Amino acid sequence: MNDWLEAAERALAAAEADEAEAVIHAERSGLARFAASQIHQPTLVDNAVVRLRVVRDGHIGAAATNRLSQEALAELARRAAEAADSARPDPGFPGLAPAAPTPEIEGYDEETASLSPEGLASLARGALDESGDLGLYGYATAGTTALAVASTSGQRAEQRATDSTVLVLAADHGASGYAEATGWRVGELDAAAVAREAVAKALRTRDPGELEPAPYRAVLEPYAVAELLDYFAFDAFNGLGLVEERSYAAGKIGERVFDEQVTLVDDPLDPRGLPRALDFEGTPARRVPLVEAGVLRGAVWDRATAARAGRESTGHAGPPEFRMYGAVPSSLSLTPGDASADELAEVVGDGIHVTRLHYLGIVDPREGILTGMTRDGTFRIRDGRRAEPLPNLRFTVAVPELLGEVPALGRELALVNGSDFYGERIARAALVPALATARFNVTGIGGGPGL
Amino acid sequence: MRALCAEALDAAVAGGAAYADARALSRRDQVVATRNGEVLTVNDQESEGIGVRVLVDGGWGFACDRRLTEEGAREAASRACAFARAAGGGRRRLAPVEAQSAEYGTPMRVDPFAISVGDKVGLCLGAEEGMRRDGVIVTSATLRAFRERKLLATTDGVEADQERVECGGGIQAIAATDGVVQTRSYPAGFGGWSGQAGWELVEGFAFERESARVGEEAVALTRAPVCPAGRTTVVLDADQMVAQLHESVGHPIELDRILGTEAAYAGTSFLSQADLGSLQYGSELMNVTADATLAGGLGSFAVDDEGSPARREAIVEAGVLRRFLSSRELGGGGSMRADSWNRMPLVRMTNLSLEPGEGSVEELLADVDEGVYLETNKSWSIDDKRLNFQFGTEAAWEIKGGKRGRLHRDATYTGITPPFWASLDGLAGPEHWVVIGATNCGKGQPGQVAHVSHGASPGRFRDVEVGVHA
């Protein structure tokens, strides 16, 4: 990829402002999407976006472009200045991020960065060759991103990162199973193993039994745990929701609200995840404790929300156009327990097993209530063992209740992809174990497994 | 841009493509957002590039380049061909289209970009001021303006030069009383409504008139009782009707979902191809139309992103399923749309509308002894086959003896798609029918967001399960 820091410096030099910050986010990626065991939507993306935020006499404006010529950068500077001059002064502006070293992290792999279209197709075929009698649906993707920041406050920082995911749904009209693997080294992904896991899961889902809506004890696989935490964290561990006193965590910091086995951090520096050194304001990323032994400890912050709360940014600012949503955790990590998969089922005894969730909705952010469906591997647990398959289940859960009694956590951690790659490629993933909960509230029944 | 598309098509054919389409695109997206009396975002984003889709040895390939240059166009075409070959080919064919040259421009009176950012900020802050009162802890307002010029060329002789302009916005108040936090929005949550229109659309929202009511209702909701649970009659306002239509009709009728293409992510559909012409989707009041010619609709155009002309088609007639949304590869066409220059086109909704019935909202309510009138979508979720859904709304008004009564909060309702639509027994008339546009319809991997509109009027459903609690 190019020298993005140098390009950010050029954008900064074009600014006509008292203060300015230039941020470049570049992507080169490929995604081989497959359905019915054939690659049908192979997509290559190459883009770079430069964002310029300027401060002129206390007025702030921002503009962005993906044209990087000198002429385009001058035009960008003019639009940013025009936006600032049209805005009203922002007395709460905390200033640009000061110059600060970013942490030394891993997260870039040359093999992943240089993966060719042929290599990506080959990765996908590694999964497709394991389809057996089922159709495989999903994708193999690999991408390189760069984030470079230059500002008049003296900050100069750049991170290059790679990410890759193989995601497989194995299905026919009566069965479906799901598996995925994510990492920043494509060479560590075993596409065939992912497919075999999905196929094996699918083959156990035929002829689902019945279930009455009611609260059940349950085992949630890492795929389900990651998505549940991701939706809950969007509000609960978001500094904006805290400072505006409307999120679940507002007024509860320091209180024990979850089972004492629950310890959750947002750790962008963990090499087992998708490491991130800085945010879109140039602030170095930090590890942030969110829950310690069931006690709420904090949230993540960008500069504006942190200033309102009298705190420091934790390096969790997103692109300016998303800042209205506040700062959002990007690297959730739930501390594992010591239970094997069989032991989790034993702890549950009589309940259900959930592989994956679908289409979650936030019903009440203040109470942490979410709804959604299970899919692609929902089973009854009887006598401490996984039993017959079940149809897709609608659940409506208060996450604090679900995490309020956690009899056991799995000992194996899985890195679960959290990005659907909308817009610019901002890779994110959660590092989580499976868990057992005493309360998973099933409120309705959907269709059976399969297509 | 015309020359670049031609360059890309030449390169694609030279690279072995039996078919190719090239889209050169330039867009500008401006967002002004305020929160609690301060300017949160004044952002002005432009993006341009070219995307080339090729069919090589019967298999698709797609690549793109942000450079609108001959080199960028050729390289995108070449990479698309290489990826198609690597992906392994197939037996994909396209239904034919007539060669044509088309032009399109959004009908509008006032260019949204002609309104200064300062005036937009002033409008937002004025609306916020109107919402502010004791008990309101957050006020916010958002306005957006969007322009996109797109040149499409295909190897089968379609060329289209289209410019679309959109704008929209919304306001929101969040109130808190004794730990109860409630949200009230206008004209809708999640950034409000958008349309393919000039600034006259936003002026029509009349935020200065509505803001006080929004603030008052936010506070009132914090003191209102929770919506009672049980089976009852519900009347959905147009905003919630649109959400219901989008999720339980719009997505299930996408033929790519029916055939499994979206199975791993967005899901499939409870429908099958054999259901055409026979499946009773809902009651006889249910008439659904897909119309890419609808005035003001975000999904209106001259030709779609693979060269099929815009059309208006009946999807459901008197409750019976008549047609799917489709593509040329799937034997039809007219619904293929891409998020931007850097994504492949997918089968997407254009403007999908529930045609109006007759009479007023008051007449709908008059035939309800006990029920609830649900206003303004707040949450949504539906299963992968689009059968089991659950929605929440910001406000729920008790209906007693045919009249609207007390306000309730935290309303949810749930159901299964065909029986729910079968319970539709009243639909307000054309004077209550509005076109509502949303810019957050997600689908595809890598993810794509579509801008789609829906026309709808309030409707009445019997025996609905209301009040799903954790």
Coordinates of N, CA and C in Angstrom, one line a residue, chain A residues 2 4 28 30-35 38-49 51 60-68 75 79 82-83 86-88 90-92 117-118 120-121 125 137-139 167 169 178 240 244-246 308 320-321 323-324 356 358-364 366-367 369 371-373 375-376 392 394 396-398 401 420-424 439 441 443-451, chain B residues 28 31 33 35-36 38-49 60-66 79-80 82-84 86-90 92 116-118 121-122 125 137-138 142 174 176 179-182 247 258-269 339 341-346 378-390 410 412 414 416 441-449 465 468-470:
Chain A
N2 N 0.3 2.4 -0.2 CA 1.0 3.6 -0.3 C 1.5 4.1 1.0
W4 N 0.6 6.3 3.5 CA -0.6 7.0 3.8 C -0.3 8.1 4.8
R28 N -7.6 -2.3 0.9 CA -7.5 -3.2 -0.2 C -7.9 -4.6 0.2
G30 N -10.5 -8.3 -0.6 CA -11.2 -9.2 -1.5 C -12.1 -10.1 -0.7
L31 N -13.3 -10.4 -1.3 CA -14.2 -11.3 -0.6 C -14.8 -12.2 -1.6
A32 N -14.6 -13.5 -1.4 CA -15.1 -14.5 -2.3 C -16.4 -15.1 -1.6
R33 N -17.5 -14.6 -2.1 CA -18.8 -15.0 -1.5 C -19.3 -16.2 -2.2
F34 N -19.8 -17.2 -1.5 CA -20.3 -18.4 -2.1 C -21.7 -18.8 -1.7
A35 N -22.4 -19.4 -2.6 CA -23.8 -19.9 -2.3 C -23.9 -21.2 -3.1
Q38 N -20.9 -22.7 -4.7 CA -20.2 -22.0 -5.8 C -19.9 -20.6 -5.5
I39 N -18.7 -20.1 -5.8 CA -18.4 -18.7 -5.6 C -19.2 -17.9 -6.6
H40 N -20.1 -17.0 -6.1 CA -21.0 -16.3 -7.0 C -20.9 -14.8 -7.0
Q41 N -20.3 -14.3 -5.9 CA -20.1 -12.8 -5.9 C -18.7 -12.5 -5.4
P42 N -17.7 -12.7 -6.3 CA -16.3 -12.3 -5.9 C -16.1 -10.9 -6.1
T43 N -15.7 -10.2 -5.0 CA -15.6 -8.7 -5.0 C -14.2 -8.3 -4.6
L44 N -13.6 -7.4 -5.3 CA -12.3 -6.8 -5.0 C -12.6 -5.3 -4.7
V45 N -12.1 -4.8 -3.6 CA -12.3 -3.4 -3.3 C -11.0 -2.7 -3.0
D46 N -10.8 -1.5 -3.6 CA -9.6 -0.7 -3.4 C -10.1 0.7 -3.2
N47 N -9.8 1.3 -2.0 CA -10.3 2.6 -1.7 C -9.4 3.3 -0.7
A48 N -9.5 4.6 -0.6 CA -8.8 5.3 0.4 C -9.6 6.6 0.6
V49 N -9.9 6.9 1.8 CA -10.7 8.1 2.2 C -9.9 9.0 3.1
R51 N -10.1 12.3 5.5 CA -11.1 13.1 6.2 C -10.3 14.3 6.8
I60 N -16.0 24.5 13.9 CA -15.5 23.2 13.5 C -16.2 22.7 12.3
G61 N -15.5 22.2 11.3 CA -16.1 21.6 10.1 C -15.3 20.4 9.6
A62 N -15.9 19.6 8.9 CA -15.2 18.4 8.4 C -15.7 18.1 7.0
A63 N -14.8 17.5 6.2 CA -15.1 17.1 4.9 C -14.3 15.8 4.6
A64 N -14.7 15.1 3.6 CA -14.0 13.9 3.2 C -14.0 13.7 1.7
T65 N -13.0 13.0 1.2 CA -13.0 12.6 -0.2 C -12.2 11.4 -0.4
N66 N -12.3 10.7 -1.5 CA -11.4 9.6 -1.8 C -10.5 10.0 -3.0
R67 N -10.4 11.3 -3.3 CA -9.5 11.8 -4.4 C -8.3 12.4 -3.6
L68 N -7.1 12.0 -4.0 CA -5.9 12.4 -3.3 C -4.9 13.3 -4.1
E75 N -9.5 21.3 -2.8 CA -10.9 21.3 -2.8 C -11.5 20.8 -1.5
R79 N -13.9 22.8 1.2 CA -15.2 22.4 1.7 C -15.2 22.3 3.2
E82 N -15.5 25.7 4.6 CA -16.9 26.2 4.4 C -17.8 25.6 5.4
A83 N -17.6 24.4 5.7 CA -18.5 23.7 6.7 C -18.2 24.4 8.1
S86 N -19.7 27.9 8.4 CA -21.2 27.9 8.5 C -21.7 27.4 9.8
A87 N -20.8 26.7 10.6 CA -21.2 26.2 11.9 C -21.1 27.2 13.0
R88 N -21.8 26.9 14.1 CA -21.6 27.8 15.2 C -20.4 27.4 16.1
D90 N -18.2 25.9 18.9 CA -18.5 24.8 19.8 C -17.7 25.0 21.0
P91 N -18.3 25.5 22.1 CA -17.6 25.8 23.3 C -17.1 24.5 24.0
G92 N -17.7 23.4 23.7 CA -17.3 22.1 24.3 C -16.2 21.4 23.6
P117 N -6.2 -12.6 -5.7 CA -7.6 -13.2 -6.0 C -7.6 -14.7 -6.1
E118 N -6.5 -15.2 -6.7 CA -6.4 -16.7 -6.9 C -6.3 -17.3 -5.5
L120 N -7.4 -16.1 -2.7 CA -8.6 -16.0 -1.9 C -9.6 -17.0 -2.4
A121 N -9.7 -17.2 -3.7 CA -10.6 -18.2 -4.3 C -10.2 -19.6 -3.8
R125 N -12.3 -22.3 -1.7 CA -12.5 -23.7 -2.2 C -12.0 -24.7 -1.1
Y137 N -22.7 -21.9 2.1 CA -23.1 -20.5 1.9 C -22.2 -19.7 2.8
G138 N -21.6 -18.6 2.3 CA -20.8 -17.8 3.2 C -19.7 -17.1 2.4
Y139 N -18.5 -17.0 2.9 CA -17.5 -16.3 2.2 C -16.1 -16.5 2.8
L167 N -16.3 -17.9 6.7 CA -17.6 -18.0 7.4 C -18.4 -19.0 6.5
L169 N -22.1 -21.4 6.3 CA -23.3 -22.0 6.6 C -23.5 -23.2 5.7
Y178 N -23.6 -23.8 11.4 CA -22.8 -22.6 11.1 C -21.5 -22.7 11.8
L240 N -21.0 8.0 25.7 CA -22.1 9.0 25.4 C -23.3 8.6 26.2
E244 N -24.9 10.9 29.2 CA -26.3 11.4 29.0 C -27.3 10.7 29.9
E245 N -26.7 9.8 30.7 CA -27.5 9.1 31.8 C -28.7 8.4 31.2
R246 N -28.6 7.8 30.1 CA -29.7 7.0 29.5 C -29.3 5.6 29.2
R308 N -16.8 15.9 28.3 CA -18.0 16.2 29.0 C -18.0 15.5 30.4
P320 N -15.9 10.6 11.8 CA -16.8 11.7 12.3 C -18.3 11.5 12.0
E321 N -18.6 10.8 10.9 CA -20.0 10.7 10.5 C -20.7 9.7 11.5
R323 N -19.9 9.7 14.8 CA -19.7 10.2 16.2 C -21.0 10.5 16.9
M324 N -22.1 10.7 16.2 CA -23.3 11.0 16.9 C -23.8 9.8 17.7
R356 N -26.0 -19.8 17.2 CA -25.8 -18.5 16.6 C -27.1 -17.7 16.7
H358 N -29.6 -14.2 15.2 CA -30.0 -13.6 14.0 C -30.8 -12.3 14.2
Y359 N -30.4 -11.3 13.6 CA -31.2 -10.0 13.5 C -31.6 -9.5 14.8
L360 N -30.6 -9.2 15.7 CA -31.0 -8.7 17.0 C -31.5 -7.2 16.9
G361 N -32.4 -6.9 17.8 CA -32.9 -5.6 17.9 C -32.9 -5.1 19.4
I362 N -32.5 -3.8 19.5 CA -32.4 -3.3 20.9 C -33.8 -2.8 21.3
V363 N -34.5 -3.5 22.2 CA -35.9 -3.2 22.6 C -35.9 -2.0 23.6
D364 N -35.0 -2.1 24.6 CA -34.9 -1.1 25.6 C -33.5 -0.9 26.1
R366 N -32.1 1.2 28.1 CA -31.9 1.5 29.5 C -31.9 0.2 30.4
E367 N -32.8 -0.8 30.0 CA -32.9 -2.0 30.7 C -32.0 -3.1 30.1
I369 N -32.5 -4.7 27.2 CA -33.4 -5.7 26.7 C -33.1 -5.8 25.1
T371 N -34.0 -8.4 21.6 CA -34.7 -9.5 21.0 C -34.0 -10.0 19.8
G372 N -34.3 -11.2 19.3 CA -33.7 -11.8 18.1 C -34.1 -13.2 18.0
M373 N -33.4 -13.9 17.1 CA -33.8 -15.3 16.8 C -32.5 -16.1 16.9
R375 N -30.5 -19.5 15.3 CA -30.5 -20.2 14.0 C -29.3 -21.1 13.8
D376 N -29.4 -22.0 12.9 CA -28.3 -22.8 12.4 C -27.6 -23.6 13.5
N392 N -36.0 -22.6 15.0 CA -35.4 -21.3 15.4 C -36.3 -20.7 16.5
R394 N -37.5 -17.4 19.0 CA -37.4 -16.0 19.3 C -37.1 -15.8 20.8
T396 N -36.4 -12.9 23.9 CA -36.4 -11.5 24.4 C -35.7 -11.5 25.8
V397 N -34.6 -10.9 25.9 CA -33.8 -11.1 27.1 C -33.3 -9.8 27.6
A398 N -33.3 -9.6 28.9 CA -32.6 -8.5 29.6 C -31.2 -9.1 29.8
E401 N -30.0 -9.8 33.2 CA -30.5 -11.0 33.8 C -29.8 -12.3 33.2
D420 N -19.7 -6.7 9.3 CA -20.3 -7.2 8.0 C -19.8 -6.4 6.8
F421 N -18.7 -5.6 7.1 CA -18.0 -4.9 6.0 C -18.9 -3.9 5.2
Y422 N -19.8 -3.3 5.9 CA -20.5 -2.2 5.3 C -19.5 -1.0 5.1
G423 N -19.7 -0.2 4.1 CA -19.0 1.0 3.9 C -17.5 0.7 3.8
E424 N -16.7 1.5 4.6 CA -15.3 1.2 4.7 C -15.0 0.0 5.6
R439 N -30.8 -18.2 32.6 CA -32.0 -17.6 32.1 C -31.9 -17.1 30.7
N441 N -34.6 -16.2 27.9 CA -36.1 -16.1 27.8 C -36.6 -16.3 26.4
T443 N -39.4 -16.4 23.7 CA -40.7 -15.8 23.7 C -41.5 -16.1 22.4
G444 N -41.0 -16.9 21.6 CA -41.7 -17.3 20.4 C -40.9 -18.4 19.6
I445 N -41.6 -18.9 18.6 CA -41.1 -20.0 17.8 C -41.1 -19.6 16.3
G446 N -40.0 -19.8 15.6 CA -39.9 -19.5 14.2 C -39.9 -20.7 13.4
G447 N -39.3 -20.6 12.2 CA -39.3 -21.8 11.2 C -38.3 -22.8 11.6
G448 N -38.2 -23.9 10.9 CA -37.2 -24.9 11.2 C -35.8 -24.5 10.6
P449 N -34.8 -25.4 10.9 CA -33.5 -25.1 10.4 C -33.5 -25.2 8.9
G450 N -32.5 -24.7 8.2 CA -32.3 -24.9 6.8 C -32.8 -23.7 6.0
L451 N -32.7 -23.9 4.7 CA -32.9 -22.9 3.7 C -34.4 -22.5 3.7
Chain B
R28 N -21.9 13.0 -3.4 CA -21.6 13.8 -2.3 C -22.7 13.6 -1.2
V31 N -24.0 15.6 6.0 CA -24.8 15.4 7.2 C -24.6 16.6 8.2
A33 N -25.7 17.5 12.1 CA -26.3 16.9 13.2 C -26.0 17.8 14.4
R35 N -26.8 18.2 18.8 CA -27.3 17.4 20.0 C -27.1 18.3 21.2
N36 N -28.1 18.4 22.0 CA -28.1 19.2 23.2 C -27.6 20.6 23.0
E38 N -25.7 21.8 20.7 CA -24.4 22.0 20.1 C -24.3 21.3 18.8
V39 N -23.4 21.8 17.9 CA -23.2 21.2 16.6 C -22.4 19.9 16.9
L40 N -22.9 18.8 16.5 CA -22.2 17.5 16.7 C -21.4 17.2 15.5
T41 N -22.0 17.3 14.3 CA -21.4 17.0 13.1 C -21.8 17.9 12.0
V42 N -20.8 18.5 11.3 CA -21.0 19.1 10.0 C -20.0 18.4 9.1
N43 N -20.6 17.4 8.4 CA -19.7 16.6 7.6 C -20.1 16.5 6.1
D44 N -19.2 16.6 5.3 CA -19.4 16.8 3.8 C -18.5 15.8 3.2
Q45 N -19.1 14.7 2.7 CA -18.2 13.6 2.2 C -18.5 13.3 0.7
E46 N -17.4 13.2 0.0 CA -17.6 12.9 -1.4 C -16.8 11.6 -1.7
S47 N -17.3 10.9 -2.7 CA -16.7 9.6 -3.1 C -16.9 9.4 -4.6
E48 N -15.9 8.9 -5.2 CA -16.1 8.6 -6.6 C -15.2 7.4 -7.0
G49 N -15.6 6.7 -8.1 CA -14.9 5.6 -8.5 C -15.6 4.8 -9.6
W60 N -19.3 -14.8 -12.4 CA -19.1 -13.4 -12.1 C -17.7 -13.1 -11.5
G61 N -17.3 -11.8 -11.8 CA -16.2 -11.2 -11.1 C -16.5 -9.7 -11.0
F62 N -16.0 -9.1 -9.9 CA -16.2 -7.7 -9.7 C -15.0 -7.1 -9.1
A63 N -14.6 -5.9 -9.6 CA -13.5 -5.2 -9.0 C -13.8 -3.7 -9.3
C64 N -13.1 -2.9 -8.5 CA -13.4 -1.4 -8.6 C -12.1 -0.6 -8.4
D65 N -12.2 0.6 -8.7 CA -11.0 1.5 -8.5 C -11.5 2.9 -8.2
R66 N -10.9 3.5 -7.2 CA -11.4 4.9 -6.9 C -10.9 5.9 -7.9
R79 N -8.8 -6.8 -13.2 CA -8.9 -7.5 -11.9 C -10.2 -8.3 -11.8
A80 N -11.3 -7.7 -12.3 CA -12.6 -8.4 -12.2 C -12.5 -9.7 -13.1
A82 N -9.8 -11.4 -13.8 CA -8.9 -12.4 -13.1 C -9.7 -13.0 -11.9
F83 N -10.4 -12.3 -11.2 CA -11.1 -12.8 -10.0 C -12.2 -13.8 -10.5
A84 N -12.9 -13.4 -11.6 CA -13.9 -14.3 -12.1 C -13.3 -15.7 -12.5
A86 N -10.5 -17.0 -11.4 CA -10.1 -17.7 -10.2 C -11.2 -18.3 -9.4
A87 N -12.4 -17.6 -9.5 CA -13.5 -18.1 -8.8 C -14.1 -19.4 -9.4
G88 N -13.8 -19.6 -10.6 CA -14.1 -20.9 -11.2 C -15.3 -21.0 -12.2
G89 N -15.8 -19.9 -12.6 CA -16.8 -19.9 -13.7 C -18.1 -20.5 -13.2
G90 N -19.0 -20.9 -14.2 CA -20.3 -21.4 -13.9 C -21.1 -21.4 -15.1
R92 N -23.9 -19.1 -15.6 CA -24.8 -18.0 -15.4 C -25.1 -17.3 -16.7
S116 N -27.6 26.8 2.9 CA -26.3 26.8 3.5 C -26.2 25.9 4.8
V117 N -25.0 25.5 5.1 CA -24.9 24.7 6.3 C -25.3 25.5 7.5
G118 N -25.1 26.8 7.5 CA -25.5 27.7 8.6 C -27.1 27.6 8.8
V121 N -27.9 24.2 10.3 CA -27.6 24.2 11.7 C -28.7 25.0 12.5
G122 N -29.1 26.1 11.9 CA -30.1 26.9 12.6 C -31.4 26.2 12.7
L125 N -31.0 23.5 15.5 CA -31.0 24.1 16.8 C -32.4 24.6 17.2
I137 N -33.8 15.0 28.7 CA -32.3 15.0 29.0 C -31.5 15.0 27.7
V138 N -32.0 14.7 26.6 CA -31.2 14.8 25.3 C -32.2 15.3 24.2
T142 N -31.1 15.9 13.0 CA -30.2 15.5 11.9 C -30.8 15.9 10.6
I174 N -35.1 12.7 24.2 CA -35.0 11.6 25.1 C -35.3 12.2 26.5
A176 N -36.3 11.5 30.8 CA -36.1 10.5 31.9 C -36.9 11.0 33.1
G179 N -35.8 7.2 36.6 CA -35.1 6.0 36.1 C -35.7 5.5 34.8
V180 N -36.9 5.9 34.4 CA -37.6 5.5 33.2 C -37.1 6.4 32.1
V181 N -36.5 5.8 31.0 CA -35.9 6.6 29.9 C -36.7 6.3 28.7
Q182 N -37.2 7.3 28.0 CA -38.1 7.1 26.8 C -37.7 8.1 25.7
E247 N -40.0 -5.4 6.3 CA -39.4 -6.6 6.8 C -40.1 -7.9 6.4
I258 N -34.9 -16.2 -1.9 CA -35.7 -17.4 -2.1 C -34.8 -18.5 -2.6
L259 N -33.8 -18.2 -3.5 CA -32.9 -19.2 -4.0 C -31.7 -19.4 -3.2
G260 N -31.6 -18.8 -2.0 CA -30.6 -19.1 -1.1 C -29.3 -18.3 -1.1
T261 N -29.2 -17.3 -2.1 CA -28.0 -16.6 -2.2 C -27.6 -15.8 -1.0
E262 N -28.6 -15.4 -0.2 CA -28.3 -14.6 1.0 C -28.4 -15.4 2.3
A263 N -28.4 -16.8 2.1 CA -28.7 -17.6 3.3 C -27.7 -17.4 4.4
A264 N -26.5 -17.2 4.2 CA -25.5 -17.1 5.3 C -25.6 -15.9 6.1
Y265 N -26.2 -14.8 5.5 CA -26.2 -13.5 6.3 C -27.7 -13.1 6.5
A266 N -28.3 -12.4 5.5 CA -29.6 -11.8 5.7 C -30.7 -12.9 5.8
G267 N -30.4 -14.1 5.3 CA -31.3 -15.2 5.4 C -32.0 -15.5 4.1
T268 N -33.0 -16.4 4.2 CA -33.7 -16.9 3.0 C -35.2 -16.3 3.0
S269 N -36.1 -17.1 2.7 CA -37.5 -16.6 2.6 C -38.4 -17.8 2.9
D339 N -24.9 -0.5 -3.7 CA -24.7 0.5 -2.7 C -23.9 1.7 -3.3
W341 N -20.1 2.7 -6.1 CA -19.2 2.2 -7.1 C -18.4 1.0 -6.7
N342 N -18.3 0.7 -5.4 CA -17.4 -0.3 -5.0 C -18.1 -1.6 -4.5
R343 N -19.3 -1.8 -5.0 CA -20.1 -3.0 -4.6 C -20.8 -3.5 -5.9
M344 N -21.0 -4.8 -5.9 CA -21.8 -5.5 -7.0 C -23.3 -5.2 -6.8
P345 N -24.0 -5.0 -7.9 CA -25.5 -4.9 -7.7 C -26.1 -6.2 -7.1
L346 N -27.1 -6.0 -6.3 CA -27.9 -7.1 -5.7 C -29.4 -6.9 -6.0
K378 N -39.6 1.7 16.8 CA -38.5 1.9 17.7 C -37.5 0.7 17.7
S379 N -38.0 -0.5 17.4 CA -37.1 -1.6 17.3 C -37.7 -2.7 16.3
W380 N -36.9 -3.5 15.7 CA -37.4 -4.5 14.8 C -36.5 -5.7 14.8
S381 N -37.1 -6.9 14.6 CA -36.3 -8.1 14.5 C -37.2 -9.1 13.8
I382 N -36.6 -9.9 12.9 CA -37.4 -10.9 12.2 C -36.5 -12.1 11.8
D383 N -37.0 -13.3 11.7 CA -36.2 -14.4 11.6 C -35.6 -14.6 10.2
D384 N -34.8 -15.6 9.9 CA -34.1 -15.6 8.7 C -35.0 -16.0 7.5
K385 N -36.2 -16.6 7.8 CA -37.1 -16.9 6.7 C -38.2 -15.8 6.6
R386 N -38.1 -14.8 7.5 CA -39.0 -13.7 7.5 C -40.4 -14.1 7.9
L387 N -40.5 -15.0 8.9 CA -41.8 -15.4 9.4 C -42.1 -14.9 10.7
N388 N -41.2 -15.1 11.7 CA -41.5 -14.7 13.1 C -40.9 -13.3 13.3
F389 N -41.7 -12.3 13.5 CA -41.2 -10.9 13.7 C -41.6 -10.4 15.1
Q390 N -40.8 -9.4 15.5 CA -41.2 -8.6 16.7 C -40.8 -7.2 16.5
D410 N -43.3 1.5 26.0 CA -42.7 0.1 25.8 C -43.6 -0.9 25.1
T412 N -44.6 -3.5 22.4 CA -44.0 -4.5 21.4 C -45.2 -5.3 20.9
T414 N -45.8 -9.0 18.3 CA -45.1 -10.1 17.6 C -46.1 -10.9 16.8
I416 N -46.6 -14.0 13.1 CA -46.0 -14.8 12.0 C -46.6 -14.2 10.7
C441 N -31.2 0.1 4.7 CA -31.5 -1.2 4.4 C -30.3 -2.0 4.1
G442 N -29.9 -3.0 5.0 CA -28.7 -3.7 4.8 C -28.9 -5.1 4.2
K443 N -27.9 -5.5 3.4 CA -27.9 -6.8 2.7 C -26.5 -7.0 2.1
G444 N -26.2 -8.3 1.9 CA -25.0 -8.6 1.1 C -23.7 -8.7 1.9
Q445 N -22.7 -9.4 1.4 CA -21.4 -9.5 1.9 C -20.4 -9.3 0.8
P446 N -19.6 -8.3 0.8 CA -19.5 -7.2 1.9 C -20.8 -6.4 1.9
G447 N -21.1 -5.9 3.1 CA -22.4 -5.3 3.3 C -22.7 -4.1 2.4
Q448 N -24.0 -4.0 2.1 CA -24.4 -2.9 1.2 C -25.7 -2.3 1.9
V449 N -25.7 -1.0 1.8 CA -26.9 -0.2 2.3 C -27.7 0.3 1.1
E465 N -50.6 -10.4 19.1 CA -50.0 -10.5 20.4 C -49.2 -9.3 20.7
V468 N -44.5 -8.1 24.6 CA -43.6 -9.2 24.8 C -42.5 -8.7 25.7
H469 N -42.3 -9.3 26.9 CA -41.4 -8.8 27.9 C -40.3 -9.8 28.2
A470 N -39.2 -9.2 28.6 CA -38.0 -10.1 28.9 C -38.3 -10.9 30.1

